[in-house]
Amino acid sequence: MKGNMISWKDLYIGGQWVRASGAEIAVVNPATEEPAGVVVSSSAKDLDDAVAAARRAFDGWRTVPVERRLAHILAIAEGMRERQDELVRLIATEMGAPVRLGRGVHTGLPISVLESHRTIADSLRFSTEVGNSLVVREPRGVVAAITPWNFPLHQIIAKLAPALLAGCTVVLKPSLEAPLSTYALCQIIEQAGLPDGVVNLVIGRGAESGEALVRHPGVDMVSFTGSTDAGRRIGSLAADLVRPVTLELGGKSANVILEDADLPVAVKVGVANAFMNAGQTCSAWTRMLVPRSRLDVTRELIAKYAVANEPGDPMDPATRMGPVVSARQRESVLRYIDGAVSDGCELLIGGVDRPHGLDRGFYVRPTVFVDVPPDSRIAREEVFGPVLAVLGYETEEEALELANDSSYGLAGAVWAKDRERALDFAREMETGQVDVNGGRFNPLAPFGGYKRSGIGREFGTFGVEEYLQVKSIQL
Ligand code: NAD
C-alpha cells in the first residue's frame, strides 16, 4: 500500500501472485471522486493460465474428502474475521458502503455464509441408492465465477463456498468497480492453505475478460451475478456451448402491506430495506404496496423514517447511507428520478439535488414517490439507487396482481396481523424469496429468481447442488 492508494497489479494464479499484463484501470472512491487504487487487467494469456491452473488443481481437489474441503472454507471465514476491519474499510473505499453496514452485511454475512457450510456438509449426500442404481453427485469442474460490485465479498463467497464444498475449482472475475477487497480476500485464501490453483483471480472488463472466460474451452460451468442485460448475453454464450450456467440477476421486489398489518413497523422496515446500501441491492423492496385508504398515514411515516438515511461519509460510524458506486450510476439514478417527476409522479421526499453539505462524491438523496401509477418506469424498472415507489391498492386481489405484475421475481415481503394470512399471500407471490412480517435472512435457505431475475439458486444445500452433476450407476 502506498499512502491511501492501493496498487495491486498482480493476479492470483496457481497459488502465485503474478504480474498482470493488460491495461491499467483506476478504481475511484465514490465518496471523494478521487482515485483509490489501480488494478491491471488480465491478458488473454493470463486467462489461459488461470483456467489451466484451475484445471490442473481440479483432479486433486475433487478427491479431497469433504471434511477437509470444509476445513479450508472455515479457515477462509477465520481469515476474514481476523482482517474484518480492513475489509470493511476497503469496501467503503471502493464502493462507498458505510462502515456500519460493512461490519454486518458486507463482511459479517459472508463469514456466516462460509460457516453455514458446516451444516450444509452434514446434510449433503454425495451418493444415494435408488432401486438397483447408485446415484452419485460429482463436481462439475472448473467454474468461472463472475460477480458484481454491490456486495463485493458477499457475492463472491456465495459462489466460492458452495463451489469449493462441491469439489469444483474456481476462476474468479470480480467487478472492476470494486476489486480491492477481492485482492485482500485472495490473500486470505492463500493464507488458508488451499492447494495451488483451486482459486484463481483474474481482472478485467465484462465484455472482454468476462466473455472470454465464459467462452473459454477449459471452463465447465459459469456462475454469474449481475445485471439482467449481461446475464442474457452470458446465458446465450453458454447456451451456444451447452455449458451449465447460473444467473443471479436484477429485481423489482414488492413489499406488500396488507390492511391489518402493523403499518408503522412495516413502513419503517420497508424504508430501511429500500435504502440499504444506497438502494444498490438486487433484492431491495423497491415497490411498497399499501391500501389506498392508508396512503396518507404512509406518507407521514415515510417522511419520519427516511430521515435516518440522510447520506454521509461512509467512513463515519454514524452514517447509514453512503454514495452510489460511480458517476455513471449516479447519472442513471438521477435520470430515473427526473423521468418520474416529468411523468407527473408525486415526489414525497428527495429529488435530483445534491444532499445538503455534500458538494462532491456520487451522493443521491433518498427519494420516495407516492401513489405511483403501476405502468410508470419507476414502478417497473430496476433503478439500483435509493429510490422507493409507493403504490396504492383497493383490494387484496389487486395487491397480489400488482405484486406479480413484474418481469422480475427475486424477493419480496408481506405484512399482516395474522401470520397465516400473510403466509397464504406469500405462497401466491411469483418470486424466489418472501419475508413474512420481517422474517430474517437465512443463509441456509435458497436464494434466486423467478422470471427474469435468474436461473438457479445460491445458499444452503440448493446452492451447493448447482455445482454438482448427477451420475446413475446401475448395479
Ligand atoms: P453487471 O452485469 O454490469 O456486471 C456484473 C459482472 O459481470 C461484472 O464482473 C462485469 O464485469 C461482468 N460482465 C458484464 N458484462 C459481461 C459480459 N457480457 N460477459 C461476461 N461478464 C460480464 O452488473 P453490476 O453493475 O456489476 O451489478 C448490478 C446488477 O447486478 C444489478 O442489476 C443487480 O440487480 C444485479 N445483482 C443481482 C444479484 C442477485 O443475486 N440476483 C445480486 C447483486 C446484484
Short mmCIF file of C-alpha atoms and ligand atoms in Angstrom, two decimals:
data_model
loop_
_atom_site.label_atom_id
_atom_site.label_comp_id
_atom_site.label_asym_id
_atom_site.label_seq_id
_atom_site.Cartn_x
_atom_site.Cartn_y
_atom_site.Cartn_z
CA MET A 1 0.00 0.00 0.00
CA LYS A 2 1.29 3.45 -0.92
CA GLY A 3 -0.34 6.15 1.26
CA ASN A 4 -4.07 5.81 0.70
CA MET A 5 -3.59 4.42 -2.80
CA ILE A 6 -3.77 0.70 -3.31
CA SER A 7 -1.82 -0.53 -6.28
CA TRP A 8 -2.21 -4.22 -6.84
CA LYS A 9 -1.10 -5.13 -10.29
CA ASP A 10 -0.85 -8.86 -9.76
CA LEU A 11 -3.26 -11.69 -10.40
CA TYR A 12 -3.57 -14.76 -8.21
CA ILE A 13 -2.98 -17.76 -10.47
CA GLY A 14 -1.96 -21.29 -9.49
CA GLY A 15 -1.15 -20.21 -5.93
CA GLN A 16 1.24 -17.43 -7.10
CA TRP A 17 0.90 -13.68 -7.38
CA VAL A 18 1.85 -12.99 -11.00
CA ARG A 19 2.12 -9.62 -12.74
CA ALA A 20 -0.96 -8.93 -14.94
CA SER A 21 -0.10 -7.98 -18.48
CA GLY A 22 -3.19 -5.99 -19.60
CA ALA A 23 -4.15 -2.33 -19.25
CA GLU A 24 -4.09 -0.27 -16.02
CA ILE A 25 -7.52 0.66 -14.67
CA ALA A 26 -8.20 3.21 -11.93
CA VAL A 27 -10.54 2.46 -9.03
CA VAL A 28 -12.38 5.60 -7.88
CA ASN A 29 -13.51 6.31 -4.32
CA PRO A 30 -17.19 7.26 -4.78
CA ALA A 31 -17.26 9.42 -1.63
CA THR A 32 -14.38 11.66 -2.75
CA GLU A 33 -14.28 11.13 -6.54
CA GLU A 34 -10.51 10.69 -6.05
CA PRO A 35 -8.53 7.68 -7.34
CA ALA A 36 -8.44 4.99 -4.66
CA GLY A 37 -6.29 2.41 -6.39
CA VAL A 38 -5.03 0.97 -9.62
CA VAL A 39 -5.55 -2.54 -10.93
CA VAL A 40 -4.24 -4.16 -14.10
CA SER A 41 -6.48 -6.25 -16.31
CA SER A 42 -5.65 -9.76 -17.44
CA SER A 43 -4.43 -10.50 -20.96
CA ALA A 44 -5.71 -13.48 -22.96
CA LYS A 45 -2.63 -15.41 -21.80
CA ASP A 46 -3.36 -14.60 -18.15
CA LEU A 47 -6.87 -16.02 -18.60
CA ASP A 48 -5.49 -19.16 -20.24
CA ASP A 49 -3.03 -19.56 -17.36
CA ALA A 50 -5.76 -19.12 -14.75
CA VAL A 51 -8.08 -21.66 -16.39
CA ALA A 52 -5.18 -24.09 -16.88
CA ALA A 53 -4.24 -23.75 -13.19
CA ALA A 54 -7.85 -24.43 -12.15
CA ARG A 55 -7.96 -27.47 -14.47
CA ARG A 56 -4.75 -28.90 -13.04
CA ALA A 57 -6.00 -28.36 -9.49
CA PHE A 58 -9.38 -29.96 -10.15
CA ASP A 59 -8.17 -33.56 -10.36
CA GLY A 60 -6.70 -33.35 -6.87
CA TRP A 61 -9.33 -31.13 -5.21
CA ARG A 62 -12.27 -33.30 -6.27
CA THR A 63 -10.74 -36.23 -4.37
CA VAL A 64 -10.05 -34.28 -1.17
CA PRO A 65 -12.54 -35.55 1.47
CA VAL A 66 -15.42 -33.15 2.00
CA GLU A 67 -14.44 -32.63 5.68
CA ARG A 68 -11.07 -31.27 4.55
CA ARG A 69 -12.63 -29.08 1.90
CA LEU A 70 -14.93 -27.76 4.65
CA ALA A 71 -11.91 -27.08 6.89
CA HIS A 72 -10.45 -24.83 4.17
CA ILE A 73 -13.78 -22.98 3.85
CA LEU A 74 -13.84 -22.42 7.62
CA ALA A 75 -10.21 -21.23 7.50
CA ILE A 76 -11.27 -18.56 4.97
CA ALA A 77 -14.01 -17.49 7.40
CA GLU A 78 -11.43 -17.24 10.17
CA GLY A 79 -9.07 -15.20 7.98
CA MET A 80 -11.90 -12.82 7.07
CA ARG A 81 -12.76 -12.39 10.72
CA GLU A 82 -9.14 -11.52 11.55
CA ARG A 83 -8.99 -8.89 8.79
CA GLN A 84 -12.61 -7.76 9.07
CA ASP A 85 -11.85 -4.09 9.89
CA GLU A 86 -9.53 -3.82 6.90
CA LEU A 87 -12.09 -5.46 4.59
CA VAL A 88 -14.77 -3.06 5.82
CA ARG A 89 -12.53 -0.07 5.02
CA LEU A 90 -11.62 -1.43 1.58
CA ILE A 91 -15.29 -1.91 0.69
CA ALA A 92 -16.14 1.59 1.94
CA THR A 93 -13.30 2.96 -0.20
CA GLU A 94 -14.11 1.10 -3.41
CA MET A 95 -17.92 1.22 -3.46
CA GLY A 96 -18.99 3.61 -0.72
CA ALA A 97 -20.78 1.29 1.73
CA PRO A 98 -20.79 2.87 5.22
CA VAL A 99 -18.52 1.14 7.71
CA ARG A 100 -21.50 0.42 9.96
CA LEU A 101 -23.07 -1.60 7.14
CA GLY A 102 -19.67 -3.01 6.29
CA ARG A 103 -19.35 -4.97 9.51
CA GLY A 104 -22.78 -6.53 9.00
CA VAL A 105 -23.98 -7.47 5.58
CA HIS A 106 -20.72 -6.81 3.68
CA THR A 107 -18.36 -8.91 5.82
CA GLY A 108 -20.31 -10.46 8.72
CA LEU A 109 -22.80 -12.08 6.34
CA PRO A 110 -20.21 -13.73 4.06
CA ILE A 111 -18.45 -15.03 7.16
CA SER A 112 -21.71 -16.64 8.33
CA VAL A 113 -22.35 -17.96 4.82
CA LEU A 114 -18.92 -19.64 4.87
CA GLU A 115 -19.69 -21.05 8.31
CA SER A 116 -23.14 -22.25 7.19
CA HIS A 117 -21.30 -24.84 5.06
CA ARG A 118 -20.66 -26.78 8.25
CA THR A 119 -24.40 -27.53 8.44
CA ILE A 120 -24.65 -28.00 4.67
CA ALA A 121 -21.78 -30.51 4.65
CA ASP A 122 -23.63 -32.53 7.30
CA SER A 123 -26.76 -32.79 5.19
CA LEU A 124 -25.23 -33.25 1.72
CA ARG A 125 -25.46 -36.75 0.29
CA PHE A 126 -22.88 -37.37 -2.44
CA SER A 127 -24.25 -40.83 -3.04
CA THR A 128 -27.74 -42.36 -2.70
CA GLU A 129 -29.34 -45.63 -3.73
CA VAL A 130 -32.44 -45.71 -5.93
CA GLY A 131 -33.63 -49.26 -6.56
CA ASN A 132 -30.79 -51.03 -8.35
CA SER A 133 -28.96 -47.75 -9.05
CA LEU A 134 -26.30 -45.86 -7.23
CA VAL A 135 -26.83 -42.15 -7.81
CA VAL A 136 -23.62 -40.20 -7.28
CA ARG A 137 -23.11 -36.46 -7.29
CA GLU A 138 -19.84 -35.26 -8.79
CA PRO A 139 -18.33 -31.79 -9.02
CA ARG A 140 -18.91 -30.04 -12.35
CA GLY A 141 -15.26 -28.99 -12.73
CA VAL A 142 -13.78 -25.53 -13.39
CA VAL A 143 -16.20 -22.74 -12.53
CA ALA A 144 -16.00 -19.22 -13.96
CA ALA A 145 -17.40 -17.02 -11.17
CA ILE A 146 -18.33 -13.52 -12.37
CA THR A 147 -19.52 -11.10 -9.72
CA PRO A 148 -20.85 -7.53 -9.34
CA TRP A 149 -19.71 -4.63 -7.14
CA ASN A 150 -22.74 -4.07 -4.91
CA PHE A 151 -21.79 -6.55 -2.16
CA PRO A 152 -18.34 -7.47 -3.47
CA LEU A 153 -17.34 -10.12 -0.94
CA HIS A 154 -20.82 -11.44 -0.24
CA GLN A 155 -21.38 -12.15 -3.95
CA ILE A 156 -18.01 -13.88 -4.26
CA ILE A 157 -18.47 -16.05 -1.17
CA ALA A 158 -21.98 -17.00 -2.35
CA LYS A 159 -20.24 -18.78 -5.27
CA LEU A 160 -16.87 -19.72 -3.82
CA ALA A 161 -18.03 -21.57 -0.71
CA PRO A 162 -20.53 -23.92 -2.41
CA ALA A 163 -18.22 -24.49 -5.41
CA LEU A 164 -15.34 -25.46 -3.10
CA LEU A 165 -17.50 -27.71 -0.93
CA ALA A 166 -18.80 -29.45 -4.07
CA GLY A 167 -15.19 -30.12 -5.18
CA CYS A 168 -15.02 -27.58 -8.03
CA THR A 169 -12.13 -25.21 -8.70
CA VAL A 170 -12.73 -21.55 -9.48
CA VAL A 171 -11.55 -18.73 -11.72
CA LEU A 172 -12.96 -15.57 -10.19
CA LYS A 173 -13.57 -12.35 -12.10
CA PRO A 174 -14.84 -9.61 -9.79
CA SER A 175 -16.27 -6.29 -10.92
CA LEU A 176 -13.80 -3.58 -11.91
CA GLU A 177 -15.75 -1.09 -9.78
CA ALA A 178 -14.83 -2.91 -6.56
CA PRO A 179 -11.83 -5.22 -6.94
CA LEU A 180 -9.75 -4.09 -3.95
CA SER A 181 -11.46 -6.15 -1.25
CA THR A 182 -11.18 -9.16 -3.59
CA TYR A 183 -7.38 -8.91 -3.51
CA ALA A 184 -7.47 -8.99 0.27
CA LEU A 185 -9.80 -12.00 0.09
CA CYS A 186 -7.35 -13.81 -2.20
CA GLN A 187 -4.55 -13.12 0.30
CA ILE A 188 -6.80 -14.68 2.96
CA ILE A 189 -7.43 -17.66 0.67
CA GLU A 190 -3.67 -18.04 0.20
CA GLN A 191 -3.20 -18.00 3.98
CA ALA A 192 -5.99 -20.55 4.39
CA GLY A 193 -3.70 -23.06 2.67
CA LEU A 194 -5.90 -24.19 -0.20
CA PRO A 195 -3.99 -26.24 -2.77
CA ASP A 196 -2.48 -24.15 -5.59
CA GLY A 197 -4.91 -23.36 -8.40
CA VAL A 198 -8.11 -24.18 -6.51
CA VAL A 199 -9.00 -20.46 -6.52
CA ASN A 200 -7.63 -18.07 -9.15
CA LEU A 201 -8.20 -14.35 -9.63
CA VAL A 202 -8.39 -12.54 -12.97
CA ILE A 203 -9.26 -8.89 -13.53
CA GLY A 204 -10.97 -7.19 -16.45
CA ARG A 205 -13.94 -5.67 -18.20
CA GLY A 206 -17.08 -7.74 -18.62
CA ALA A 207 -17.24 -7.55 -22.41
CA GLU A 208 -13.58 -8.58 -22.68
CA SER A 209 -12.23 -10.76 -19.85
CA GLY A 210 -15.74 -11.74 -18.72
CA GLU A 211 -16.88 -13.02 -22.11
CA ALA A 212 -13.51 -14.65 -22.80
CA LEU A 213 -13.88 -16.58 -19.56
CA VAL A 214 -17.48 -17.60 -20.29
CA ARG A 215 -16.38 -18.96 -23.70
CA HIS A 216 -13.09 -20.47 -22.56
CA PRO A 217 -12.83 -24.15 -23.60
CA GLY A 218 -11.35 -25.06 -20.21
CA VAL A 219 -14.37 -23.80 -18.25
CA ASP A 220 -17.08 -26.32 -17.30
CA MET A 221 -19.65 -24.03 -15.69
CA VAL A 222 -20.44 -20.32 -15.41
CA SER A 223 -21.85 -18.77 -12.26
CA PHE A 224 -22.87 -15.17 -12.82
CA THR A 225 -24.35 -12.44 -10.64
CA GLY A 226 -25.11 -9.06 -12.17
CA SER A 227 -27.47 -7.19 -14.42
CA THR A 228 -30.19 -8.85 -16.46
CA ASP A 229 -28.65 -7.49 -19.70
CA ALA A 230 -25.26 -9.06 -19.02
CA GLY A 231 -26.99 -12.23 -17.80
CA ARG A 232 -28.91 -12.51 -21.06
CA ARG A 233 -25.66 -12.20 -23.05
CA ILE A 234 -23.83 -14.73 -20.85
CA GLY A 235 -26.79 -17.10 -21.00
CA SER A 236 -26.77 -17.02 -24.79
CA LEU A 237 -22.99 -17.60 -24.97
CA ALA A 238 -23.34 -20.53 -22.57
CA ALA A 239 -26.34 -21.94 -24.47
CA ASP A 240 -24.27 -21.98 -27.65
CA LEU A 241 -21.68 -24.10 -25.89
CA VAL A 242 -24.29 -26.16 -23.98
CA ARG A 243 -22.43 -25.07 -20.83
CA PRO A 244 -24.23 -25.05 -17.46
CA VAL A 245 -24.86 -21.54 -16.19
CA THR A 246 -26.47 -19.99 -13.14
CA LEU A 247 -27.71 -16.41 -13.36
CA GLU A 248 -28.49 -14.20 -10.36
CA LEU A 249 -29.94 -11.06 -11.90
CA GLY A 250 -31.95 -7.95 -11.12
CA GLY A 251 -35.17 -7.37 -9.23
CA LYS A 252 -38.08 -5.01 -8.55
CA SER A 253 -39.38 -6.60 -5.39
CA ALA A 254 -42.73 -5.81 -3.80
CA ASN A 255 -43.22 -5.08 -0.12
CA VAL A 256 -46.93 -5.78 0.36
CA ILE A 257 -48.53 -4.25 3.45
CA LEU A 258 -51.97 -5.79 3.99
CA GLU A 259 -54.89 -3.89 5.55
CA ASP A 260 -54.50 -5.19 9.12
CA ALA A 261 -50.68 -5.08 9.27
CA ASP A 262 -48.75 -3.07 11.83
CA LEU A 263 -48.25 -0.15 9.43
CA PRO A 264 -45.53 1.80 11.33
CA VAL A 265 -43.34 -1.31 11.67
CA ALA A 266 -43.90 -2.41 8.07
CA VAL A 267 -43.12 1.07 6.72
CA LYS A 268 -40.08 1.53 8.96
CA VAL A 269 -38.54 -1.82 7.92
CA GLY A 270 -39.58 -1.25 4.30
CA VAL A 271 -37.90 2.15 4.09
CA ALA A 272 -34.69 0.82 5.69
CA ASN A 273 -34.69 -2.10 3.25
CA ALA A 274 -35.18 0.10 0.17
CA PHE A 275 -32.34 2.46 1.14
CA MET A 276 -29.87 -0.12 2.49
CA ASN A 277 -26.58 0.00 0.54
CA ALA A 278 -27.88 3.20 -1.12
CA GLY A 279 -30.57 1.07 -2.78
CA GLN A 280 -27.95 -0.95 -4.67
CA THR A 281 -29.34 -4.30 -3.58
CA CYS A 282 -30.77 -6.76 -6.10
CA SER A 283 -33.36 -7.97 -3.59
CA ALA A 284 -34.37 -4.47 -2.35
CA TRP A 285 -38.09 -3.93 -1.79
CA THR A 286 -38.30 -1.03 -4.21
CA ARG A 287 -42.11 -1.14 -4.54
CA MET A 288 -44.17 -0.61 -1.41
CA LEU A 289 -47.82 -1.66 -1.84
CA VAL A 290 -50.20 -0.01 0.63
CA PRO A 291 -54.02 0.05 0.93
CA ARG A 292 -55.14 3.24 -0.78
CA SER A 293 -57.07 4.25 2.36
CA ARG A 294 -53.78 4.29 4.29
CA LEU A 295 -51.66 6.27 1.82
CA ASP A 296 -51.88 9.48 3.86
CA VAL A 297 -50.62 7.84 7.07
CA THR A 298 -47.93 6.11 4.99
CA ARG A 299 -46.73 9.47 3.66
CA GLU A 300 -46.25 10.71 7.24
CA LEU A 301 -44.49 7.53 8.35
CA ILE A 302 -42.12 7.53 5.37
CA ALA A 303 -41.16 11.16 5.96
CA LYS A 304 -40.43 10.29 9.60
CA TYR A 305 -38.33 7.18 8.93
CA ALA A 306 -36.48 8.33 5.80
CA VAL A 307 -34.59 10.97 7.83
CA ALA A 308 -32.36 8.24 9.31
CA ASN A 309 -30.96 7.63 5.84
CA GLU A 310 -29.52 11.08 5.10
CA PRO A 311 -26.35 10.34 3.08
CA GLY A 312 -22.93 10.96 4.59
CA ASP A 313 -19.27 9.97 4.66
CA PRO A 314 -19.05 6.14 4.57
CA MET A 315 -16.09 6.24 6.98
CA ASP A 316 -18.20 7.99 9.66
CA PRO A 317 -19.56 5.28 12.00
CA ALA A 318 -22.86 7.19 12.30
CA THR A 319 -23.58 7.14 8.54
CA ARG A 320 -26.33 4.78 7.37
CA MET A 321 -26.21 5.64 3.67
CA GLY A 322 -23.15 6.43 1.55
CA PRO A 323 -22.84 7.47 -2.10
CA VAL A 324 -23.77 5.27 -5.03
CA VAL A 325 -20.89 3.43 -6.65
CA SER A 326 -19.94 5.65 -9.60
CA ALA A 327 -20.64 8.83 -11.54
CA ARG A 328 -22.36 6.71 -14.18
CA GLN A 329 -24.60 5.03 -11.60
CA ARG A 330 -25.50 8.43 -10.10
CA GLU A 331 -26.43 9.82 -13.52
CA SER A 332 -28.57 6.78 -14.24
CA VAL A 333 -30.41 7.07 -10.89
CA LEU A 334 -30.94 10.83 -11.36
CA ARG A 335 -32.37 10.19 -14.85
CA TYR A 336 -34.96 7.86 -13.30
CA ILE A 337 -35.86 10.47 -10.68
CA ASP A 338 -36.08 13.22 -13.28
CA GLY A 339 -38.17 10.99 -15.55
CA ALA A 340 -40.62 10.15 -12.75
CA VAL A 341 -41.04 13.87 -11.94
CA SER A 342 -41.65 14.63 -15.64
CA ASP A 343 -44.18 11.78 -15.79
CA GLY A 344 -46.12 13.54 -13.03
CA CYS A 345 -45.34 11.10 -10.19
CA GLU A 346 -45.81 12.62 -6.72
CA LEU A 347 -42.37 13.30 -5.20
CA LEU A 348 -42.66 12.94 -1.41
CA ILE A 349 -39.01 13.33 -0.41
CA GLY A 350 -35.63 13.60 -2.15
CA GLY A 351 -35.07 14.53 -5.79
CA VAL A 352 -32.16 15.27 -8.10
CA ASP A 353 -30.42 17.96 -5.99
CA ARG A 354 -27.25 17.14 -4.09
CA PRO A 355 -27.74 16.24 -0.44
CA HIS A 356 -27.13 19.24 1.82
CA GLY A 357 -23.43 19.82 2.62
CA LEU A 358 -22.08 17.21 0.19
CA ASP A 359 -20.61 19.05 -2.76
CA ARG A 360 -18.56 16.14 -4.05
CA GLY A 361 -19.00 12.38 -4.15
CA PHE A 362 -21.61 10.36 -6.03
CA TYR A 363 -24.36 11.04 -3.50
CA VAL A 364 -28.07 10.77 -4.21
CA ARG A 365 -30.81 11.93 -1.85
CA PRO A 366 -33.09 9.15 -0.60
CA THR A 367 -36.12 9.63 -2.81
CA VAL A 368 -39.72 8.44 -2.47
CA PHE A 369 -42.54 8.72 -4.98
CA VAL A 370 -46.08 8.08 -3.72
CA ASP A 371 -49.24 6.89 -5.47
CA VAL A 372 -47.13 5.86 -8.42
CA PRO A 373 -49.02 4.55 -11.48
CA PRO A 374 -48.21 0.82 -11.92
CA ASP A 375 -47.21 1.32 -15.55
CA SER A 376 -44.65 4.07 -14.88
CA ARG A 377 -40.95 3.28 -15.37
CA ILE A 378 -40.20 3.95 -11.71
CA ALA A 379 -42.67 1.16 -10.80
CA ARG A 380 -41.36 -1.34 -13.33
CA GLU A 381 -37.60 -0.93 -13.87
CA GLU A 382 -34.70 -1.65 -11.55
CA VAL A 383 -33.23 1.75 -10.58
CA PHE A 384 -30.42 0.41 -8.37
CA GLY A 385 -30.30 3.55 -6.26
CA PRO A 386 -32.11 4.96 -3.20
CA VAL A 387 -35.49 5.34 -4.86
CA LEU A 388 -38.72 3.89 -3.49
CA ALA A 389 -42.05 3.76 -5.36
CA VAL A 390 -45.20 3.54 -3.21
CA LEU A 391 -48.30 2.17 -4.97
CA GLY A 392 -51.86 2.19 -3.64
CA TYR A 393 -54.32 -0.71 -3.97
CA GLU A 394 -58.02 -1.21 -3.21
CA THR A 395 -58.37 -4.96 -2.62
CA GLU A 396 -56.07 -7.82 -1.65
CA GLU A 397 -56.62 -9.34 -5.11
CA GLU A 398 -55.36 -6.13 -6.65
CA ALA A 399 -52.37 -6.13 -4.29
CA LEU A 400 -51.42 -9.62 -5.49
CA GLU A 401 -51.92 -8.64 -9.13
CA LEU A 402 -49.65 -5.61 -8.66
CA ALA A 403 -47.02 -7.60 -6.75
CA ASN A 404 -46.85 -10.16 -9.57
CA ASP A 405 -47.07 -7.58 -12.37
CA SER A 406 -43.31 -7.52 -12.91
CA SER A 407 -40.87 -9.13 -15.29
CA TYR A 408 -38.70 -9.78 -12.21
CA GLY A 409 -39.25 -12.13 -9.25
CA LEU A 410 -36.29 -12.11 -6.89
CA ALA A 411 -37.56 -11.20 -3.41
CA GLY A 412 -40.45 -9.55 -1.60
CA ALA A 413 -42.27 -9.12 1.66
CA VAL A 414 -45.75 -9.37 3.07
CA TRP A 415 -47.10 -7.97 6.33
CA ALA A 416 -50.37 -8.90 8.06
CA LYS A 417 -51.63 -9.17 11.63
CA ASP A 418 -52.32 -12.84 11.12
CA ARG A 419 -49.22 -14.79 10.08
CA GLU A 420 -51.25 -17.49 8.31
CA ARG A 421 -52.94 -14.88 6.15
CA ALA A 422 -49.54 -13.41 5.23
CA LEU A 423 -48.25 -16.91 4.51
CA ASP A 424 -51.16 -17.62 2.16
CA PHE A 425 -50.36 -14.39 0.32
CA ALA A 426 -46.63 -15.23 0.20
CA ARG A 427 -47.42 -18.58 -1.45
CA GLU A 428 -49.17 -16.73 -4.29
CA MET A 429 -46.30 -14.33 -4.96
CA GLU A 430 -44.26 -15.09 -8.09
CA THR A 431 -40.85 -14.61 -6.55
CA GLY A 432 -37.92 -16.64 -5.23
CA GLN A 433 -37.96 -15.31 -1.68
CA VAL A 434 -40.56 -13.67 0.58
CA ASP A 435 -40.13 -12.31 4.11
CA VAL A 436 -43.28 -12.63 6.24
CA ASN A 437 -43.69 -9.90 8.88
CA GLY A 438 -39.97 -9.08 8.72
CA GLY A 439 -38.64 -12.68 8.68
CA ARG A 440 -34.83 -12.61 8.85
CA PHE A 441 -32.38 -13.55 6.07
CA ASN A 442 -31.41 -17.20 6.40
CA PRO A 443 -28.07 -18.25 4.84
CA LEU A 444 -29.27 -21.86 4.70
CA ALA A 445 -32.36 -21.02 2.62
CA PRO A 446 -32.13 -20.93 -1.19
CA PHE A 447 -31.96 -17.50 -2.83
CA GLY A 448 -32.61 -16.84 -6.51
CA GLY A 449 -35.00 -15.58 -9.09
CA TYR A 450 -38.30 -16.42 -10.71
CA LYS A 451 -38.88 -14.99 -14.18
CA ARG A 452 -36.14 -12.62 -15.43
CA SER A 453 -34.44 -12.47 -12.06
CA GLY A 454 -32.43 -15.51 -12.93
CA ILE A 455 -31.80 -19.21 -13.19
CA GLY A 456 -30.53 -21.31 -10.29
CA ARG A 457 -30.17 -20.84 -6.56
CA GLU A 458 -27.47 -19.78 -4.12
CA PHE A 459 -27.04 -20.69 -0.42
CA GLY A 460 -27.85 -23.82 1.54
CA THR A 461 -27.79 -27.30 0.00
CA PHE A 462 -29.60 -25.95 -3.08
CA GLY A 463 -26.62 -23.64 -3.66
CA VAL A 464 -24.09 -26.49 -3.48
CA GLU A 465 -26.18 -28.70 -5.77
CA GLU A 466 -25.74 -26.18 -8.61
CA TYR A 467 -22.04 -27.15 -8.65
CA LEU A 468 -22.72 -30.89 -8.75
CA GLN A 469 -23.76 -33.16 -11.62
CA VAL A 470 -25.54 -36.44 -11.17
CA LYS A 471 -24.47 -39.87 -12.40
CA SER A 472 -26.59 -43.06 -12.19
CA ILE A 473 -24.73 -46.34 -11.90
CA GLN A 474 -26.93 -49.43 -12.34
CA LEU A 475 -25.90 -52.40 -10.23
P1 NAD B 1 -23.01 -6.03 -14.47
O1 NAD B 1 -23.90 -7.00 -15.14
O2 NAD B 1 -22.65 -4.80 -15.20
O3 NAD B 1 -21.61 -6.72 -14.09
C1 NAD B 1 -21.53 -7.85 -13.25
C2 NAD B 1 -20.26 -8.61 -13.56
O4 NAD B 1 -20.38 -9.16 -14.86
C3 NAD B 1 -19.00 -7.76 -13.58
O5 NAD B 1 -17.92 -8.53 -13.11
C4 NAD B 1 -18.84 -7.45 -15.07
O6 NAD B 1 -17.51 -7.16 -15.42
C5 NAD B 1 -19.31 -8.75 -15.69
N1 NAD B 1 -19.85 -8.63 -17.04
C6 NAD B 1 -20.58 -7.61 -17.57
N2 NAD B 1 -20.91 -7.90 -18.84
C7 NAD B 1 -20.41 -9.13 -19.11
C8 NAD B 1 -20.41 -9.97 -20.26
N3 NAD B 1 -21.01 -9.60 -21.41
N4 NAD B 1 -19.80 -11.16 -20.18
C9 NAD B 1 -19.19 -11.57 -19.05
N5 NAD B 1 -19.13 -10.80 -17.93
C10 NAD B 1 -19.74 -9.60 -17.97
O7 NAD B 1 -23.70 -5.71 -13.07
P2 NAD B 1 -23.22 -4.68 -11.95
O8 NAD B 1 -23.50 -3.31 -12.43
O9 NAD B 1 -21.84 -5.03 -11.51
O10 NAD B 1 -24.21 -5.07 -10.75
C11 NAD B 1 -25.50 -4.58 -10.66
C12 NAD B 1 -26.52 -5.57 -11.17
O11 NAD B 1 -26.34 -6.82 -10.52
C13 NAD B 1 -27.93 -5.17 -10.85
O12 NAD B 1 -28.75 -5.37 -11.97
C14 NAD B 1 -28.35 -6.10 -9.73
O13 NAD B 1 -29.71 -6.35 -9.62
C15 NAD B 1 -27.59 -7.31 -10.07
N6 NAD B 1 -27.39 -8.15 -8.88
C16 NAD B 1 -28.08 -9.32 -8.74
C17 NAD B 1 -27.94 -10.10 -7.61
C18 NAD B 1 -28.68 -11.38 -7.40
O14 NAD B 1 -28.27 -12.18 -6.55
N7 NAD B 1 -29.74 -11.66 -8.11
C19 NAD B 1 -27.08 -9.68 -6.62
C20 NAD B 1 -26.39 -8.49 -6.78
C21 NAD B 1 -26.55 -7.74 -7.94
#
